[in-house]
Every structure is written in C-alpha cells, then in structure tokens.
C-alpha cells in the first residue's frame, strides 16, 4: 500500500467509495448518490492549499483523506476539517490510520493550526481512530442531520497542531 496525492484518474474509485458511504453509512449527510461530474467539481477544490491523499492498493484508490476549509470566514483560515473514507473492501486493514498519519504532517507543513473532525455519533471506530492521533472531544451538535429515518448527532473532535 502506498499513500500518495489523489489524481484525477482516481475519481471513479473515489466516487464508488463515497457513494457507498452515502447509501450505507451516516459518515456523510449526503442523501443522494453523486455522479462523476459532481466528483470532478469536488476534486477541483483540492491541490496545493487543501490536500487530498489516497491509499493506493495495487494501483487503485482504496481510501482517501482530505483537508477542507472549516468555515468561510477569514479568521478560520488556519483551521481545516478532515474527511476520511475507506472502501468497504478495505476496511479494518489500517488504511484510515495510515491516511491520518500521513495528512497530519502535511497540515503542519501548510501551517494549519487546528484540524476539526465531525463524526456522527455511533461511529465508535472513527472516534477511536481520531483519539489515537490526539484529537480531543470539543462538543456535540444534537440532532443536526436526519438520515435513515433518525435524527443524527455530530460529535466534534479537534487536534491542535
């Protein structure tokens, strides 16, 4: 397995990973599958300022991690939000840990101050993963998303770099 920068050729695999999360998990609050054009637009937001890395397994993107703006206001410019998604075929193999271990030094190099993680309550494996890397509980937004017929809480964890 290799951790590398995400490339446009990865988009079909990244789309499959994300659409599976939409349909089967509360990791995202998107409710409708995306198409390749939507993923291309999403992909265009990443690059020098906001990195997107992938876990490459035998030439295919098996998971990805990215840093995005946390909020639009200028005072938040040194705070980013992290997202990590792993293919259902590669979960439980340590890819998320390797992605997180790789993105934190990148965030430091880019002089970010805080990484925020929004984790839907009940996703204990994601909470454990983030805690393992030093993220601390920062609060809970109660019942802010409605998915799979239930109100979902979002837990916020943060890592001060």
PDB file of C-alpha atoms in Angstrom:
ATOM      1  CA  UNK A   1       0.000   0.000   0.000  1.00  0.00           C
ATOM      2  CA  UNK A   2       1.190   3.474  -0.924  1.00  0.00           C
ATOM      3  CA  UNK A   3      -0.075   6.831   0.345  1.00  0.00           C
ATOM      4  CA  UNK A   4       0.027   9.399  -2.458  1.00  0.00           C
ATOM      5  CA  UNK A   5      -1.615  12.538  -3.757  1.00  0.00           C
ATOM      6  CA  UNK A   6      -5.044  11.945  -5.248  1.00  0.00           C
ATOM      7  CA  UNK A   7      -5.150  12.078  -9.044  1.00  0.00           C
ATOM      8  CA  UNK A   8      -7.970  12.665 -11.474  1.00  0.00           C
ATOM      9  CA  UNK A   9      -7.680   9.036 -12.596  1.00  0.00           C
ATOM     10  CA  UNK A  10      -8.772   8.062  -9.040  1.00  0.00           C
ATOM     11  CA  UNK A  11     -12.175   9.699  -9.442  1.00  0.00           C
ATOM     12  CA  UNK A  12     -14.158   6.549 -10.369  1.00  0.00           C
ATOM     13  CA  UNK A  13     -12.838   4.729  -7.279  1.00  0.00           C
ATOM     14  CA  UNK A  14     -13.350   7.795  -5.046  1.00  0.00           C
ATOM     15  CA  UNK A  15     -16.895   8.103  -6.383  1.00  0.00           C
ATOM     16  CA  UNK A  16     -17.620   4.440  -5.571  1.00  0.00           C
ATOM     17  CA  UNK A  17     -16.223   4.847  -2.045  1.00  0.00           C
ATOM     18  CA  UNK A  18     -18.252   7.988  -1.399  1.00  0.00           C
ATOM     19  CA  UNK A  19     -21.478   6.657  -2.906  1.00  0.00           C
ATOM     20  CA  UNK A  20     -21.228   3.565  -0.710  1.00  0.00           C
ATOM     21  CA  UNK A  21     -20.908   5.881   2.310  1.00  0.00           C
ATOM     22  CA  UNK A  22     -23.962   7.850   1.164  1.00  0.00           C
ATOM     23  CA  UNK A  23     -26.100   4.743   0.751  1.00  0.00           C
ATOM     24  CA  UNK A  24     -24.935   2.688   3.721  1.00  0.00           C
ATOM     25  CA  UNK A  25     -23.491   4.892   6.469  1.00  0.00           C
ATOM     26  CA  UNK A  26     -24.053   8.080   8.409  1.00  0.00           C
ATOM     27  CA  UNK A  27     -20.450   9.162   7.763  1.00  0.00           C
ATOM     28  CA  UNK A  28     -21.837  11.696   5.287  1.00  0.00           C
ATOM     29  CA  UNK A  29     -25.137  13.512   5.385  1.00  0.00           C
ATOM     30  CA  UNK A  30     -25.461  13.486   1.615  1.00  0.00           C
ATOM     31  CA  UNK A  31     -28.600  11.513   0.814  1.00  0.00           C
ATOM     32  CA  UNK A  32     -28.382  11.029  -2.959  1.00  0.00           C
ATOM     33  CA  UNK A  33     -25.589   9.288  -4.829  1.00  0.00           C
ATOM     34  CA  UNK A  34     -23.270  11.569  -6.757  1.00  0.00           C
ATOM     35  CA  UNK A  35     -22.187  11.253 -10.360  1.00  0.00           C
ATOM     36  CA  UNK A  36     -18.730  11.642 -11.852  1.00  0.00           C
ATOM     37  CA  UNK A  37     -19.324  15.305 -12.790  1.00  0.00           C
ATOM     38  CA  UNK A  38     -20.138  16.167  -9.165  1.00  0.00           C
ATOM     39  CA  UNK A  39     -16.998  14.377  -8.021  1.00  0.00           C
ATOM     40  CA  UNK A  40     -14.929  16.252 -10.617  1.00  0.00           C
ATOM     41  CA  UNK A  41     -16.226  19.544  -9.210  1.00  0.00           C
ATOM     42  CA  UNK A  42     -15.440  18.342  -5.682  1.00  0.00           C
ATOM     43  CA  UNK A  43     -11.950  17.186  -6.755  1.00  0.00           C
ATOM     44  CA  UNK A  44     -11.165  20.594  -8.281  1.00  0.00           C
ATOM     45  CA  UNK A  45     -11.205  22.155  -4.780  1.00  0.00           C
ATOM     46  CA  UNK A  46      -8.106  20.202  -3.743  1.00  0.00           C
ATOM     47  CA  UNK A  47      -4.486  20.822  -4.530  1.00  0.00           C
ATOM     48  CA  UNK A  48      -1.742  22.933  -3.009  1.00  0.00           C
ATOM     49  CA  UNK A  49      -3.776  24.635  -0.281  1.00  0.00           C
ATOM     50  CA  UNK A  50      -6.131  21.775   0.579  1.00  0.00           C
ATOM     51  CA  UNK A  51      -4.561  18.331   0.162  1.00  0.00           C
ATOM     52  CA  UNK A  52      -6.279  15.144  -0.954  1.00  0.00           C
ATOM     53  CA  UNK A  53      -4.363  11.922  -0.451  1.00  0.00           C
ATOM     54  CA  UNK A  54      -5.252   8.342  -1.297  1.00  0.00           C
ATOM     55  CA  UNK A  55      -4.320   4.901  -0.054  1.00  0.00           C
ATOM     56  CA  UNK A  56      -3.251   3.123  -3.231  1.00  0.00           C
ATOM     57  CA  UNK A  57      -3.608  -0.657  -3.092  1.00  0.00           C
ATOM     58  CA  UNK A  58      -2.313  -2.388  -6.191  1.00  0.00           C
ATOM     59  CA  UNK A  59      -2.858   0.695  -8.336  1.00  0.00           C
ATOM     60  CA  UNK A  60      -6.353   1.517  -7.107  1.00  0.00           C
ATOM     61  CA  UNK A  61      -7.506   4.156  -4.632  1.00  0.00           C
ATOM     62  CA  UNK A  62      -8.819   2.096  -1.706  1.00  0.00           C
ATOM     63  CA  UNK A  63      -9.410   5.077   0.572  1.00  0.00           C
ATOM     64  CA  UNK A  64      -8.858   8.795   0.770  1.00  0.00           C
ATOM     65  CA  UNK A  65      -8.345  11.629   3.201  1.00  0.00           C
ATOM     66  CA  UNK A  66      -8.642  15.345   2.586  1.00  0.00           C
ATOM     67  CA  UNK A  67      -8.467  18.671   4.355  1.00  0.00           C
ATOM     68  CA  UNK A  68     -11.136  21.245   3.545  1.00  0.00           C
ATOM     69  CA  UNK A  69     -11.899  24.746   4.769  1.00  0.00           C
ATOM     70  CA  UNK A  70     -13.640  24.589   8.148  1.00  0.00           C
ATOM     71  CA  UNK A  71     -15.639  27.797   7.651  1.00  0.00           C
ATOM     72  CA  UNK A  72     -15.619  30.548   5.024  1.00  0.00           C
ATOM     73  CA  UNK A  73     -14.816  33.490   7.281  1.00  0.00           C
ATOM     74  CA  UNK A  74     -11.225  34.734   7.086  1.00  0.00           C
ATOM     75  CA  UNK A  75     -10.483  34.205  10.800  1.00  0.00           C
ATOM     76  CA  UNK A  76     -10.912  30.430  10.261  1.00  0.00           C
ATOM     77  CA  UNK A  77      -8.225  30.235   7.549  1.00  0.00           C
ATOM     78  CA  UNK A  78      -5.805  28.253   9.757  1.00  0.00           C
ATOM     79  CA  UNK A  79      -8.471  25.706  10.736  1.00  0.00           C
ATOM     80  CA  UNK A  80      -9.357  22.806   8.424  1.00  0.00           C
ATOM     81  CA  UNK A  81     -11.837  19.959   8.524  1.00  0.00           C
ATOM     82  CA  UNK A  82     -10.714  16.406   7.844  1.00  0.00           C
ATOM     83  CA  UNK A  83     -12.583  13.714   5.951  1.00  0.00           C
ATOM     84  CA  UNK A  84     -11.548  10.064   5.712  1.00  0.00           C
ATOM     85  CA  UNK A  85     -13.314   7.392   3.684  1.00  0.00           C
ATOM     86  CA  UNK A  86     -12.189   3.810   3.050  1.00  0.00           C
ATOM     87  CA  UNK A  87     -13.618   1.342   0.547  1.00  0.00           C
ATOM     88  CA  UNK A  88     -15.873  -1.291   2.093  1.00  0.00           C
ATOM     89  CA  UNK A  89     -13.469  -3.883   0.626  1.00  0.00           C
ATOM     90  CA  UNK A  90     -10.510  -2.479   2.582  1.00  0.00           C
ATOM     91  CA  UNK A  91     -11.948  -1.527   5.971  1.00  0.00           C
ATOM     92  CA  UNK A  92     -10.270  -2.959   9.054  1.00  0.00           C
ATOM     93  CA  UNK A  93      -6.850  -3.121   7.380  1.00  0.00           C
ATOM     94  CA  UNK A  94      -5.370   0.040   8.894  1.00  0.00           C
ATOM     95  CA  UNK A  95      -5.764   2.280   5.839  1.00  0.00           C
ATOM     96  CA  UNK A  96      -7.555   5.028   7.773  1.00  0.00           C
ATOM     97  CA  UNK A  97      -4.712   5.123  10.318  1.00  0.00           C
ATOM     98  CA  UNK A  98      -2.119   5.361   7.568  1.00  0.00           C
ATOM     99  CA  UNK A  99      -4.060   8.157   5.862  1.00  0.00           C
ATOM    100  CA  UNK A 100      -4.448  10.095   9.106  1.00  0.00           C
ATOM    101  CA  UNK A 101      -0.773   9.590   9.969  1.00  0.00           C
ATOM    102  CA  UNK A 102       0.147  10.997   6.550  1.00  0.00           C
ATOM    103  CA  UNK A 103      -2.185  14.020   6.491  1.00  0.00           C
ATOM    104  CA  UNK A 104      -1.245  15.435   9.920  1.00  0.00           C
ATOM    105  CA  UNK A 105       2.350  16.303   8.928  1.00  0.00           C
ATOM    106  CA  UNK A 106       1.032  17.818   5.693  1.00  0.00           C
ATOM    107  CA  UNK A 107      -1.296  20.024   7.740  1.00  0.00           C
ATOM    108  CA  UNK A 108       1.651  21.120   9.882  1.00  0.00           C
ATOM    109  CA  UNK A 109       3.756  21.895   6.790  1.00  0.00           C
ATOM    110  CA  UNK A 110       0.928  24.056   5.488  1.00  0.00           C
ATOM    111  CA  UNK A 111       0.900  25.919   8.800  1.00  0.00           C
ATOM    112  CA  UNK A 112      -2.633  24.974   9.782  1.00  0.00           C
ATOM    113  CA  UNK A 113      -3.348  25.405  13.481  1.00  0.00           C
ATOM    114  CA  UNK A 114      -6.353  23.117  14.101  1.00  0.00           C
ATOM    115  CA  UNK A 115      -7.848  20.100  12.359  1.00  0.00           C
ATOM    116  CA  UNK A 116     -11.544  19.548  13.083  1.00  0.00           C
ATOM    117  CA  UNK A 117     -13.323  16.220  12.675  1.00  0.00           C
ATOM    118  CA  UNK A 118     -17.110  15.943  12.586  1.00  0.00           C
ATOM    119  CA  UNK A 119     -18.062  12.360  13.442  1.00  0.00           C
ATOM    120  CA  UNK A 120     -21.629  11.103  13.507  1.00  0.00           C
ATOM    121  CA  UNK A 121     -22.473   9.697  16.944  1.00  0.00           C
ATOM    122  CA  UNK A 122     -22.305   5.927  16.953  1.00  0.00           C
ATOM    123  CA  UNK A 123     -19.247   5.766  14.700  1.00  0.00           C
ATOM    124  CA  UNK A 124     -17.080   4.467  17.536  1.00  0.00           C
ATOM    125  CA  UNK A 125     -14.288   3.255  15.249  1.00  0.00           C
ATOM    126  CA  UNK A 126     -13.830   6.772  13.850  1.00  0.00           C
ATOM    127  CA  UNK A 127     -13.857   8.272  17.345  1.00  0.00           C
ATOM    128  CA  UNK A 128     -11.186   5.755  18.445  1.00  0.00           C
ATOM    129  CA  UNK A 129      -9.095   6.455  15.353  1.00  0.00           C
ATOM    130  CA  UNK A 130      -9.094  10.198  15.926  1.00  0.00           C
ATOM    131  CA  UNK A 131      -8.380   9.849  19.655  1.00  0.00           C
ATOM    132  CA  UNK A 132      -5.407   7.594  18.812  1.00  0.00           C
ATOM    133  CA  UNK A 133      -3.893  10.545  16.941  1.00  0.00           C
ATOM    134  CA  UNK A 134      -4.509  13.042  19.733  1.00  0.00           C
ATOM    135  CA  UNK A 135      -7.842  14.531  18.715  1.00  0.00           C
ATOM    136  CA  UNK A 136      -9.827  15.749  21.713  1.00  0.00           C
ATOM    137  CA  UNK A 137     -13.581  15.945  22.152  1.00  0.00           C
ATOM    138  CA  UNK A 138     -14.785  19.503  21.503  1.00  0.00           C
ATOM    139  CA  UNK A 139     -18.573  19.152  21.643  1.00  0.00           C
ATOM    140  CA  UNK A 140     -21.735  17.706  20.179  1.00  0.00           C
ATOM    141  CA  UNK A 141     -24.300  19.172  17.813  1.00  0.00           C
ATOM    142  CA  UNK A 142     -27.503  17.336  18.719  1.00  0.00           C
ATOM    143  CA  UNK A 143     -29.943  16.090  16.081  1.00  0.00           C
ATOM    144  CA  UNK A 144     -28.499  18.198  13.246  1.00  0.00           C
ATOM    145  CA  UNK A 145     -28.873  15.602  10.482  1.00  0.00           C
ATOM    146  CA  UNK A 146     -31.762  13.345   9.510  1.00  0.00           C
ATOM    147  CA  UNK A 147     -30.713  10.123   7.817  1.00  0.00           C
ATOM    148  CA  UNK A 148     -32.077   6.583   7.708  1.00  0.00           C
ATOM    149  CA  UNK A 149     -35.247   7.745   9.448  1.00  0.00           C
ATOM    150  CA  UNK A 150     -33.470   9.049  12.540  1.00  0.00           C
ATOM    151  CA  UNK A 151     -32.023  12.285  13.847  1.00  0.00           C
ATOM    152  CA  UNK A 152     -28.246  12.127  13.983  1.00  0.00           C
ATOM    153  CA  UNK A 153     -25.877  13.874  16.410  1.00  0.00           C
ATOM    154  CA  UNK A 154     -22.451  15.031  15.252  1.00  0.00           C
ATOM    155  CA  UNK A 155     -19.506  14.852  17.637  1.00  0.00           C
ATOM    156  CA  UNK A 156     -16.672  17.287  17.047  1.00  0.00           C
ATOM    157  CA  UNK A 157     -13.075  16.394  17.774  1.00  0.00           C
ATOM    158  CA  UNK A 158     -10.114  18.669  17.251  1.00  0.00           C
ATOM    159  CA  UNK A 159      -6.367  18.387  17.020  1.00  0.00           C
ATOM    160  CA  UNK A 160      -4.330  21.488  17.775  1.00  0.00           C
ATOM    161  CA  UNK A 161      -1.115  21.249  15.800  1.00  0.00           C
TER     162      UNK A 161
END
